[in-house]
Short mmCIF file of C-alpha atoms in Angstrom, two decimals:
data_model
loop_
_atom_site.label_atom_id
_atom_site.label_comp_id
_atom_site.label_asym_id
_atom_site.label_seq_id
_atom_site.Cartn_x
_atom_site.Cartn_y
_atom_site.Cartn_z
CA UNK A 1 16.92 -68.74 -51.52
CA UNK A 2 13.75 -68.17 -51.43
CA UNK A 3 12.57 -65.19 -48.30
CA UNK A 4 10.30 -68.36 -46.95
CA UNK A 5 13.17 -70.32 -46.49
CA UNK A 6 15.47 -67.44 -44.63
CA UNK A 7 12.41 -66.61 -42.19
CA UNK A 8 12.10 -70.57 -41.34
CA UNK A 9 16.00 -71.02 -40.79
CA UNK A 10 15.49 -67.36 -38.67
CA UNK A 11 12.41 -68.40 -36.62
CA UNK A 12 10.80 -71.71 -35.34
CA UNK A 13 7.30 -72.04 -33.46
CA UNK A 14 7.02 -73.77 -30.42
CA UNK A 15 3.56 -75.61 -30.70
CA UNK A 16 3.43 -76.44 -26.89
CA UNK A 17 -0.76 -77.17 -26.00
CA UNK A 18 -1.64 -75.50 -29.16
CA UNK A 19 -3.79 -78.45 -29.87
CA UNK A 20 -6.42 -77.50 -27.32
CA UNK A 21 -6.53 -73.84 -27.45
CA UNK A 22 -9.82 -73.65 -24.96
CA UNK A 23 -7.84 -74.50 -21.92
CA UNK A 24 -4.89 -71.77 -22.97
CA UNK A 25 -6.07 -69.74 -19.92
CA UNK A 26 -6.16 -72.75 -17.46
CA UNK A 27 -3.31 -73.84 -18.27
CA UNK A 28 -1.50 -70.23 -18.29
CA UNK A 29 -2.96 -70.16 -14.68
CA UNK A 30 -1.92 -73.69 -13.69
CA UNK A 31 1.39 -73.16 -14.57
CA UNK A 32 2.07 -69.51 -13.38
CA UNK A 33 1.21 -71.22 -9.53
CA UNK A 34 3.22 -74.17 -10.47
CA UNK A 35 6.50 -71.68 -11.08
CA UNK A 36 5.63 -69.70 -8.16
CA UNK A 37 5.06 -72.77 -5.88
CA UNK A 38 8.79 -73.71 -7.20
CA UNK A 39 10.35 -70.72 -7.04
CA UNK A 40 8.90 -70.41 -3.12
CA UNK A 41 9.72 -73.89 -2.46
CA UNK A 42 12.97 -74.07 -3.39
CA UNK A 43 14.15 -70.78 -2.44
CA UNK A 44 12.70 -71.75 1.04
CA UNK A 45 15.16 -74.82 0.93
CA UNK A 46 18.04 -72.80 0.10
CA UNK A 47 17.13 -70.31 2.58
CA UNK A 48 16.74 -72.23 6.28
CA UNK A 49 19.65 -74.67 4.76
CA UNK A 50 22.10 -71.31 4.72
CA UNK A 51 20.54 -70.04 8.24
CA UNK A 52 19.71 -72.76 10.12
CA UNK A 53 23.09 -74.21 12.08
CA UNK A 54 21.51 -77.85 12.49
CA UNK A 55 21.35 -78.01 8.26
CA UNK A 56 25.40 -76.69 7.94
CA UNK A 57 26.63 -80.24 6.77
CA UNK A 58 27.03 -81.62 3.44
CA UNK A 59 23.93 -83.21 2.30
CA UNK A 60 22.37 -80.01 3.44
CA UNK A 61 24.98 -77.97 1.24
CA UNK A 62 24.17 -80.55 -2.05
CA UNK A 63 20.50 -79.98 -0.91
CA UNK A 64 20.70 -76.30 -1.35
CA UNK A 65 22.99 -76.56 -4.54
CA UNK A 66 20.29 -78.72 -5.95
CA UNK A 67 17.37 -76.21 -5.29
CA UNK A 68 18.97 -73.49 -6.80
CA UNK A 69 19.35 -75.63 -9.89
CA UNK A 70 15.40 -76.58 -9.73
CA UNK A 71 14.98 -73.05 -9.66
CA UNK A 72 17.72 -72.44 -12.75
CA UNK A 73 16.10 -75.22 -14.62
CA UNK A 74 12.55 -74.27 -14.95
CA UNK A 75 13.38 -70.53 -15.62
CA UNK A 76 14.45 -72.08 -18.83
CA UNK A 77 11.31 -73.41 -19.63
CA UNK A 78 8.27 -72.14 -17.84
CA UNK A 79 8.78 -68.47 -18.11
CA UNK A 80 8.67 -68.77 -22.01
CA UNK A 81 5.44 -71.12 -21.90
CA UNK A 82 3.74 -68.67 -20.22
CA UNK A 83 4.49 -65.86 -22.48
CA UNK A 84 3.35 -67.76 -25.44
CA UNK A 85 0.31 -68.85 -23.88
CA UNK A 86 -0.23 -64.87 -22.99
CA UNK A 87 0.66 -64.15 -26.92
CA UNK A 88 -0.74 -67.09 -28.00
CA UNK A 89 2.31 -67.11 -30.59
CA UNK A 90 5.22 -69.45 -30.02
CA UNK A 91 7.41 -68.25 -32.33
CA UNK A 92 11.07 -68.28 -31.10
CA UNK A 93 14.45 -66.62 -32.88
CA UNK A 94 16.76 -69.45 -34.22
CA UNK A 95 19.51 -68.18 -31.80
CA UNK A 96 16.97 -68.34 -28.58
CA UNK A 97 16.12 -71.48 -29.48
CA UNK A 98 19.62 -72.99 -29.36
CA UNK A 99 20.52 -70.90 -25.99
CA UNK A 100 17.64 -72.63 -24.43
CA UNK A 101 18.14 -75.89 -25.79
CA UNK A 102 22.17 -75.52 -24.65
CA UNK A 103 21.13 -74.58 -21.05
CA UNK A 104 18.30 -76.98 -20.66
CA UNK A 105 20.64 -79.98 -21.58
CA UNK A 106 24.01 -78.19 -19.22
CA UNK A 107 21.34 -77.91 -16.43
CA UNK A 108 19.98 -81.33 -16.98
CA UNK A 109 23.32 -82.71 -16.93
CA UNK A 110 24.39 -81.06 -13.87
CA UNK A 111 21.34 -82.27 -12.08
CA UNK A 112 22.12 -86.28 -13.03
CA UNK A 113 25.95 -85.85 -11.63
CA UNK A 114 24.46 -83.39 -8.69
CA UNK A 115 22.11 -86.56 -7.98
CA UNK A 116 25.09 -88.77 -8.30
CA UNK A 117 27.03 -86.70 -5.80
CA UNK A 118 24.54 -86.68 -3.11
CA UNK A 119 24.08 -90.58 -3.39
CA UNK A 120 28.08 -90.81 -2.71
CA UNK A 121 27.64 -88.12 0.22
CA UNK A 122 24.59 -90.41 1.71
CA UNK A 123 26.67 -93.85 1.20
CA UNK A 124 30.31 -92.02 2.81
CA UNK A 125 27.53 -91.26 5.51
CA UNK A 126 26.30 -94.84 6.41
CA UNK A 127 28.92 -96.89 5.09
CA UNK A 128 31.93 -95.04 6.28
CA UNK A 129 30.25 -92.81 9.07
CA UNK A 130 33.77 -92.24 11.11
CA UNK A 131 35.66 -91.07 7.90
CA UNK A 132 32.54 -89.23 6.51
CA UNK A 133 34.35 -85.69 8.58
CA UNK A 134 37.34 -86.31 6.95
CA UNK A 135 36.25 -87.50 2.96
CA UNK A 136 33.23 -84.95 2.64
CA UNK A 137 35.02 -81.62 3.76
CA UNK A 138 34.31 -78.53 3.24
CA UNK A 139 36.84 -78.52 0.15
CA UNK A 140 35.83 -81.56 -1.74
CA UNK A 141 32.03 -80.70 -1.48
CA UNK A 142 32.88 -77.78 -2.73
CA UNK A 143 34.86 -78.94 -5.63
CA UNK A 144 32.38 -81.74 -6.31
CA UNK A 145 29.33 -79.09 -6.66
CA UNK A 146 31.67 -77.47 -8.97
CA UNK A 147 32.52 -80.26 -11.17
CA UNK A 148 29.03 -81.28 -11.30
CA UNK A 149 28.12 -77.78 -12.72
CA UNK A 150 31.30 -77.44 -14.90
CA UNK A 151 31.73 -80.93 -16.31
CA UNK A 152 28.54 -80.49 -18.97
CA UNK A 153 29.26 -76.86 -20.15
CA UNK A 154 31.86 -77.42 -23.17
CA UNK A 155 30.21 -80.98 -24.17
CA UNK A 156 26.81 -79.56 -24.46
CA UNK A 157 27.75 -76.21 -25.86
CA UNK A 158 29.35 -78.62 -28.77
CA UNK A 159 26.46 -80.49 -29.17
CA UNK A 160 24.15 -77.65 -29.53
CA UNK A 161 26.62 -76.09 -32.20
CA UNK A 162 26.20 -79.53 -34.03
CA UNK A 163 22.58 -79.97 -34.08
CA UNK A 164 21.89 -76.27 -35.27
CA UNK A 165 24.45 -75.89 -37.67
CA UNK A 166 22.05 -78.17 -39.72
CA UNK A 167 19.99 -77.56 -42.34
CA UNK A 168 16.69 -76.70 -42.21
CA UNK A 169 14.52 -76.34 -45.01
CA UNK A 170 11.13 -78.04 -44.06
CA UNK A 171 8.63 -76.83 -41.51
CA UNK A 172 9.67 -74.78 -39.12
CA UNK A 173 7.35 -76.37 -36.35
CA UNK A 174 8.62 -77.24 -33.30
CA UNK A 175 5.99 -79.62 -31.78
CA UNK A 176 6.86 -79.18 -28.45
CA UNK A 177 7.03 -76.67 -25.37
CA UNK A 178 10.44 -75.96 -25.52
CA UNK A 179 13.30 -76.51 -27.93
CA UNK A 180 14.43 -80.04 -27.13
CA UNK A 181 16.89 -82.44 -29.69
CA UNK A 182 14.23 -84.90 -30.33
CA UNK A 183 11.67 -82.34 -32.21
CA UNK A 184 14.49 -80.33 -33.62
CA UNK A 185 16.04 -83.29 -34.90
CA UNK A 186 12.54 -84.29 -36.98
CA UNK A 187 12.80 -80.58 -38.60
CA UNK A 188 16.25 -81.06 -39.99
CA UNK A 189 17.56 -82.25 -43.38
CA UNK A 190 19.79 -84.48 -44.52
CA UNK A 191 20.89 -87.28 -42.60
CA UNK A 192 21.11 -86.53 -38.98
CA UNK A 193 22.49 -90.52 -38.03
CA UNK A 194 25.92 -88.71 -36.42
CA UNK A 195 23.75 -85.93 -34.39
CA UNK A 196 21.76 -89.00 -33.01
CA UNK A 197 24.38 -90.54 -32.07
CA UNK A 198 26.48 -88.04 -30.77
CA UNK A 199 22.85 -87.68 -28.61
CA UNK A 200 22.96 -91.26 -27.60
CA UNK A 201 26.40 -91.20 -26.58
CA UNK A 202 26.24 -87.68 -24.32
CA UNK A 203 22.92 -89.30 -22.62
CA UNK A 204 24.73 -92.55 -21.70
CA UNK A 205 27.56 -90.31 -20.13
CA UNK A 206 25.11 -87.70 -18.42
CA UNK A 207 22.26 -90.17 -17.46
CA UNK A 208 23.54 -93.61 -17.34
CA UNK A 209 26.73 -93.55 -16.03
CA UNK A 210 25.40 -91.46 -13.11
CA UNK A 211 22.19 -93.77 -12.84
CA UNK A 212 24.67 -96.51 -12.57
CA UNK A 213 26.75 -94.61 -9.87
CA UNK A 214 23.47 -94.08 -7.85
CA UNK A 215 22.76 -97.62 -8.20
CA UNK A 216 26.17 -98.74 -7.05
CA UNK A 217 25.97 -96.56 -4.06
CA UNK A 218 22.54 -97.39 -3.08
CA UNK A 219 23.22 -101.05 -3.35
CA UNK A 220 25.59 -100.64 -0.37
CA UNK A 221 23.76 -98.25 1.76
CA UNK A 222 21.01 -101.16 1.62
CA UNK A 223 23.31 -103.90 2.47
CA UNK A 224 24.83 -101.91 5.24
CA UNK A 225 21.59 -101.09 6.74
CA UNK A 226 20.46 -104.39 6.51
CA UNK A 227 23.24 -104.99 8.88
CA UNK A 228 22.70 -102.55 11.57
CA UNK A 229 21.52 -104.46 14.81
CA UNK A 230 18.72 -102.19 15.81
CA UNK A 231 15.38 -101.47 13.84
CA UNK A 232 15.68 -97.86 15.48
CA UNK A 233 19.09 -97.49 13.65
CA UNK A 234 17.52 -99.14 10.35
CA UNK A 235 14.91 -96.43 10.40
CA UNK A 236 16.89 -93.66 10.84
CA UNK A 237 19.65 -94.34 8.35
CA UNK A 238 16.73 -94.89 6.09
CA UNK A 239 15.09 -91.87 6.36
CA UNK A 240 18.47 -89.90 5.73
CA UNK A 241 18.59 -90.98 1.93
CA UNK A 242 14.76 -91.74 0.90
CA UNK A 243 13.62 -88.37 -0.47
CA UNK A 244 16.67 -88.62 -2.93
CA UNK A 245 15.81 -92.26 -3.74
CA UNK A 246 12.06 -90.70 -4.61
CA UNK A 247 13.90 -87.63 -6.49
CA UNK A 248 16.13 -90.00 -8.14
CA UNK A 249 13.40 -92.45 -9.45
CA UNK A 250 11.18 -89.50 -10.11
CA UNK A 251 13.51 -87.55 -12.63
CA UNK A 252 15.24 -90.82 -14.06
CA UNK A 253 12.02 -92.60 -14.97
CA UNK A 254 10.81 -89.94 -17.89
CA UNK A 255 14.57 -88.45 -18.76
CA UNK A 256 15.80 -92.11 -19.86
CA UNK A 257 12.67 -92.61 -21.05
CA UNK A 258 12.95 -89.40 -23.19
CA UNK A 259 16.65 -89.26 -24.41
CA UNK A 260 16.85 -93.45 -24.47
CA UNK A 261 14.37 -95.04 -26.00
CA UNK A 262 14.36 -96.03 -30.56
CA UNK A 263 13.49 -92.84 -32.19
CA UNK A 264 9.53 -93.18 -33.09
CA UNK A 265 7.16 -91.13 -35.12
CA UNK A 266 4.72 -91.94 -33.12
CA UNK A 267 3.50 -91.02 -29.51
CA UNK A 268 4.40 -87.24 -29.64
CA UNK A 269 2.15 -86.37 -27.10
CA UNK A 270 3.29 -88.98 -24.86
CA UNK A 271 6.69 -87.63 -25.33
CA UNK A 272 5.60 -84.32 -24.51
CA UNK A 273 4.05 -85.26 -20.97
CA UNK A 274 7.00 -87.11 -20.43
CA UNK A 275 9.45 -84.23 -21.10
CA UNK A 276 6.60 -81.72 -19.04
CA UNK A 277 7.21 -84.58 -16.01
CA UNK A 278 10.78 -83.99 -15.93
CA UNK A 279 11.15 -80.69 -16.58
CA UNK A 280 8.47 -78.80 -14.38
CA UNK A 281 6.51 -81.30 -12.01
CA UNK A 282 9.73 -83.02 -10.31
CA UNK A 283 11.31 -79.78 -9.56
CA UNK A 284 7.74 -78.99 -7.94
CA UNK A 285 7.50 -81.68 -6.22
CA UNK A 286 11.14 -82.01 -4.77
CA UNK A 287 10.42 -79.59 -2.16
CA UNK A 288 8.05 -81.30 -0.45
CA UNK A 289 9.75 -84.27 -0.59
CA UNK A 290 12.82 -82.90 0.43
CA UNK A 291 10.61 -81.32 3.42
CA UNK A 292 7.37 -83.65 4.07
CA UNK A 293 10.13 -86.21 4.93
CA UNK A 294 13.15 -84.91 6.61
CA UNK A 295 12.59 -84.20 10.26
CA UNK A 296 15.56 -81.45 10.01
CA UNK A 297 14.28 -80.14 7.03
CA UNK A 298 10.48 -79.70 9.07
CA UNK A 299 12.09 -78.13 12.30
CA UNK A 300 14.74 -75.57 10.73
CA UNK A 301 11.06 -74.40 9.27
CA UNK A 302 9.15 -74.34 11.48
CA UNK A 303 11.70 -72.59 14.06
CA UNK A 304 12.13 -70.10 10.68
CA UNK A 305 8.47 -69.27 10.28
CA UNK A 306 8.27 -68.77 14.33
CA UNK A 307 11.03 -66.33 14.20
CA UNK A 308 9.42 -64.90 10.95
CA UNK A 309 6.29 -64.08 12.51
CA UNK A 310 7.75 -62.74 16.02
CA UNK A 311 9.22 -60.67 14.01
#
């Protein structure tokens, strides 16, 4: 073996926006205020939703469960970006490379069943409001957060330990921000038909199956409101479940997009928006969904920024 071929198997390079080099410093700018705005935003969320006594019910508990995940999910990715646009190298170890391709796909699969839980929370809510107390307790919110962080660690681990016990001989390129299984896939040899589907398979059960949950619940939130006598009382129950309609369509659109479409040669840069949509601008935008339109979410903030600053 040749010592070309041990330093590509012991090192890839991320490409990321290699390919226009005289916005490196905008971008490294654009980005460092796009983590900060999500690391303030979110942390905000989880903050007033653990203070405020209005926000101690469960869709306020999944709400804060699901902003510390924002925040765990683009620490995988943007932190690293911004070093290599700093360097200007994007050279990663072969073992970092699988860690953060393992905890980008765990946290990405906790965030589609998180999503899934807080569509069942929102149609116990409207559908069953007198039993809501007694289904959504303190106990099986906490054991469906749980499950929803648990369920993808072993599974993913597996996969990861599949796709990078491959061979790889050819370029050691990674044409992409972050190590993802579509552009590590393209670098391997051999025939990689099992790791795609084995990828196929895992997305169906982490996205679709969710999606399809969501869906399901949605379908009878809407037929239930549709119901309700008063236009007041259509409003309201409304507003309780749009911004996670929004964050649902949002992260679904590019993920399934990403993972579930016929493997292509072509469009590389599309695919690398895509993944840059669902990995860094919904979690920056979820915030001020989340706040913009939820009236509880607005006045737990505004009484915590008035008891900031008597302070």
């Amino acid at each position: 073996v040749t010592e070309t071929n041990i330093s590509t198997m012991m090192e890839f390079v991320l490409l990321g926006f290699s390919d226009i080099p005289k916005f490196h410093w905008f971008l490294f700018g654009a980005f460092l205020v796009v983590y900060m705005i999500i690391l303030m935003g979110s942390g905000i969320i989880i903050l007033i939703t653990r203070v405020d006594p209005a926000l101690q019910t469960p869709m306020y508990f999944f709400l804060s469960n699901f902003s510390f995940l924002e925040i765990c999910y683009v620490s995988i990715t943007l932190p690293r970006m911004l070093m290599d646009f700093w360097t200007q190298k994007g050279n990663i170890s072969f073992f970092a490379c699988a860690t953060q391709m393992c905890f980008a796909l765990m946290l990405g699969a906790t965030e589609c069943l998180l999503l899934a839980v807080m569509a069942y929370d929102r149609y116990v809510a409207i559908c069953h409001p007198l039993h809501y107390p007694i289904v959504m307790n303190h106990k099986t919110c906490i054991q469906l957060v749980a499950g929803s962080w648990m369920s993808g660690i072993p599974i993913e681990i597996g996969q990861t330990g599949q796709i990078f016990s491959l061979p790889f001989c050819g370029s050691n390129q990674i044409n992409h921000f972050f190590c993802d299984i579509p552009p590590i896939l393209k670098l391997a040899c051999g025939d990689i038909f099992v790791n795609e589907m084995v990828g196929y398979i895992f997305a169906v059960v982490f996205v679709t199956v969710p999606f399809m949950l969501i869906l399901g619940s949605y379908f009878r939130i809407m037929s239930t409101i549709l119901k309700l006598p008063s236009n007041t009382g259509r409003t309201k129950a409304f507003s309780t479940c749009s911004s996670h309609l929004i964050v649902v369509v949002l992260f679904y659109e590019s993920a399934t997009i990403t993972y579930l479409k016929p493997k292509s040669n072509q469009y590389k840069e599309t695919d690398k928006l895509l993944s840059l949509f669902y990995t860094i601008l919904t979690p920056l935008f979820n915030p001020m969904i989340y706040s913009l339109r939820n009236k509880d979410v607005t006045e737990a903030l505004r009484k915590f920024l008035l008891k900031s600053l008597a302070l």
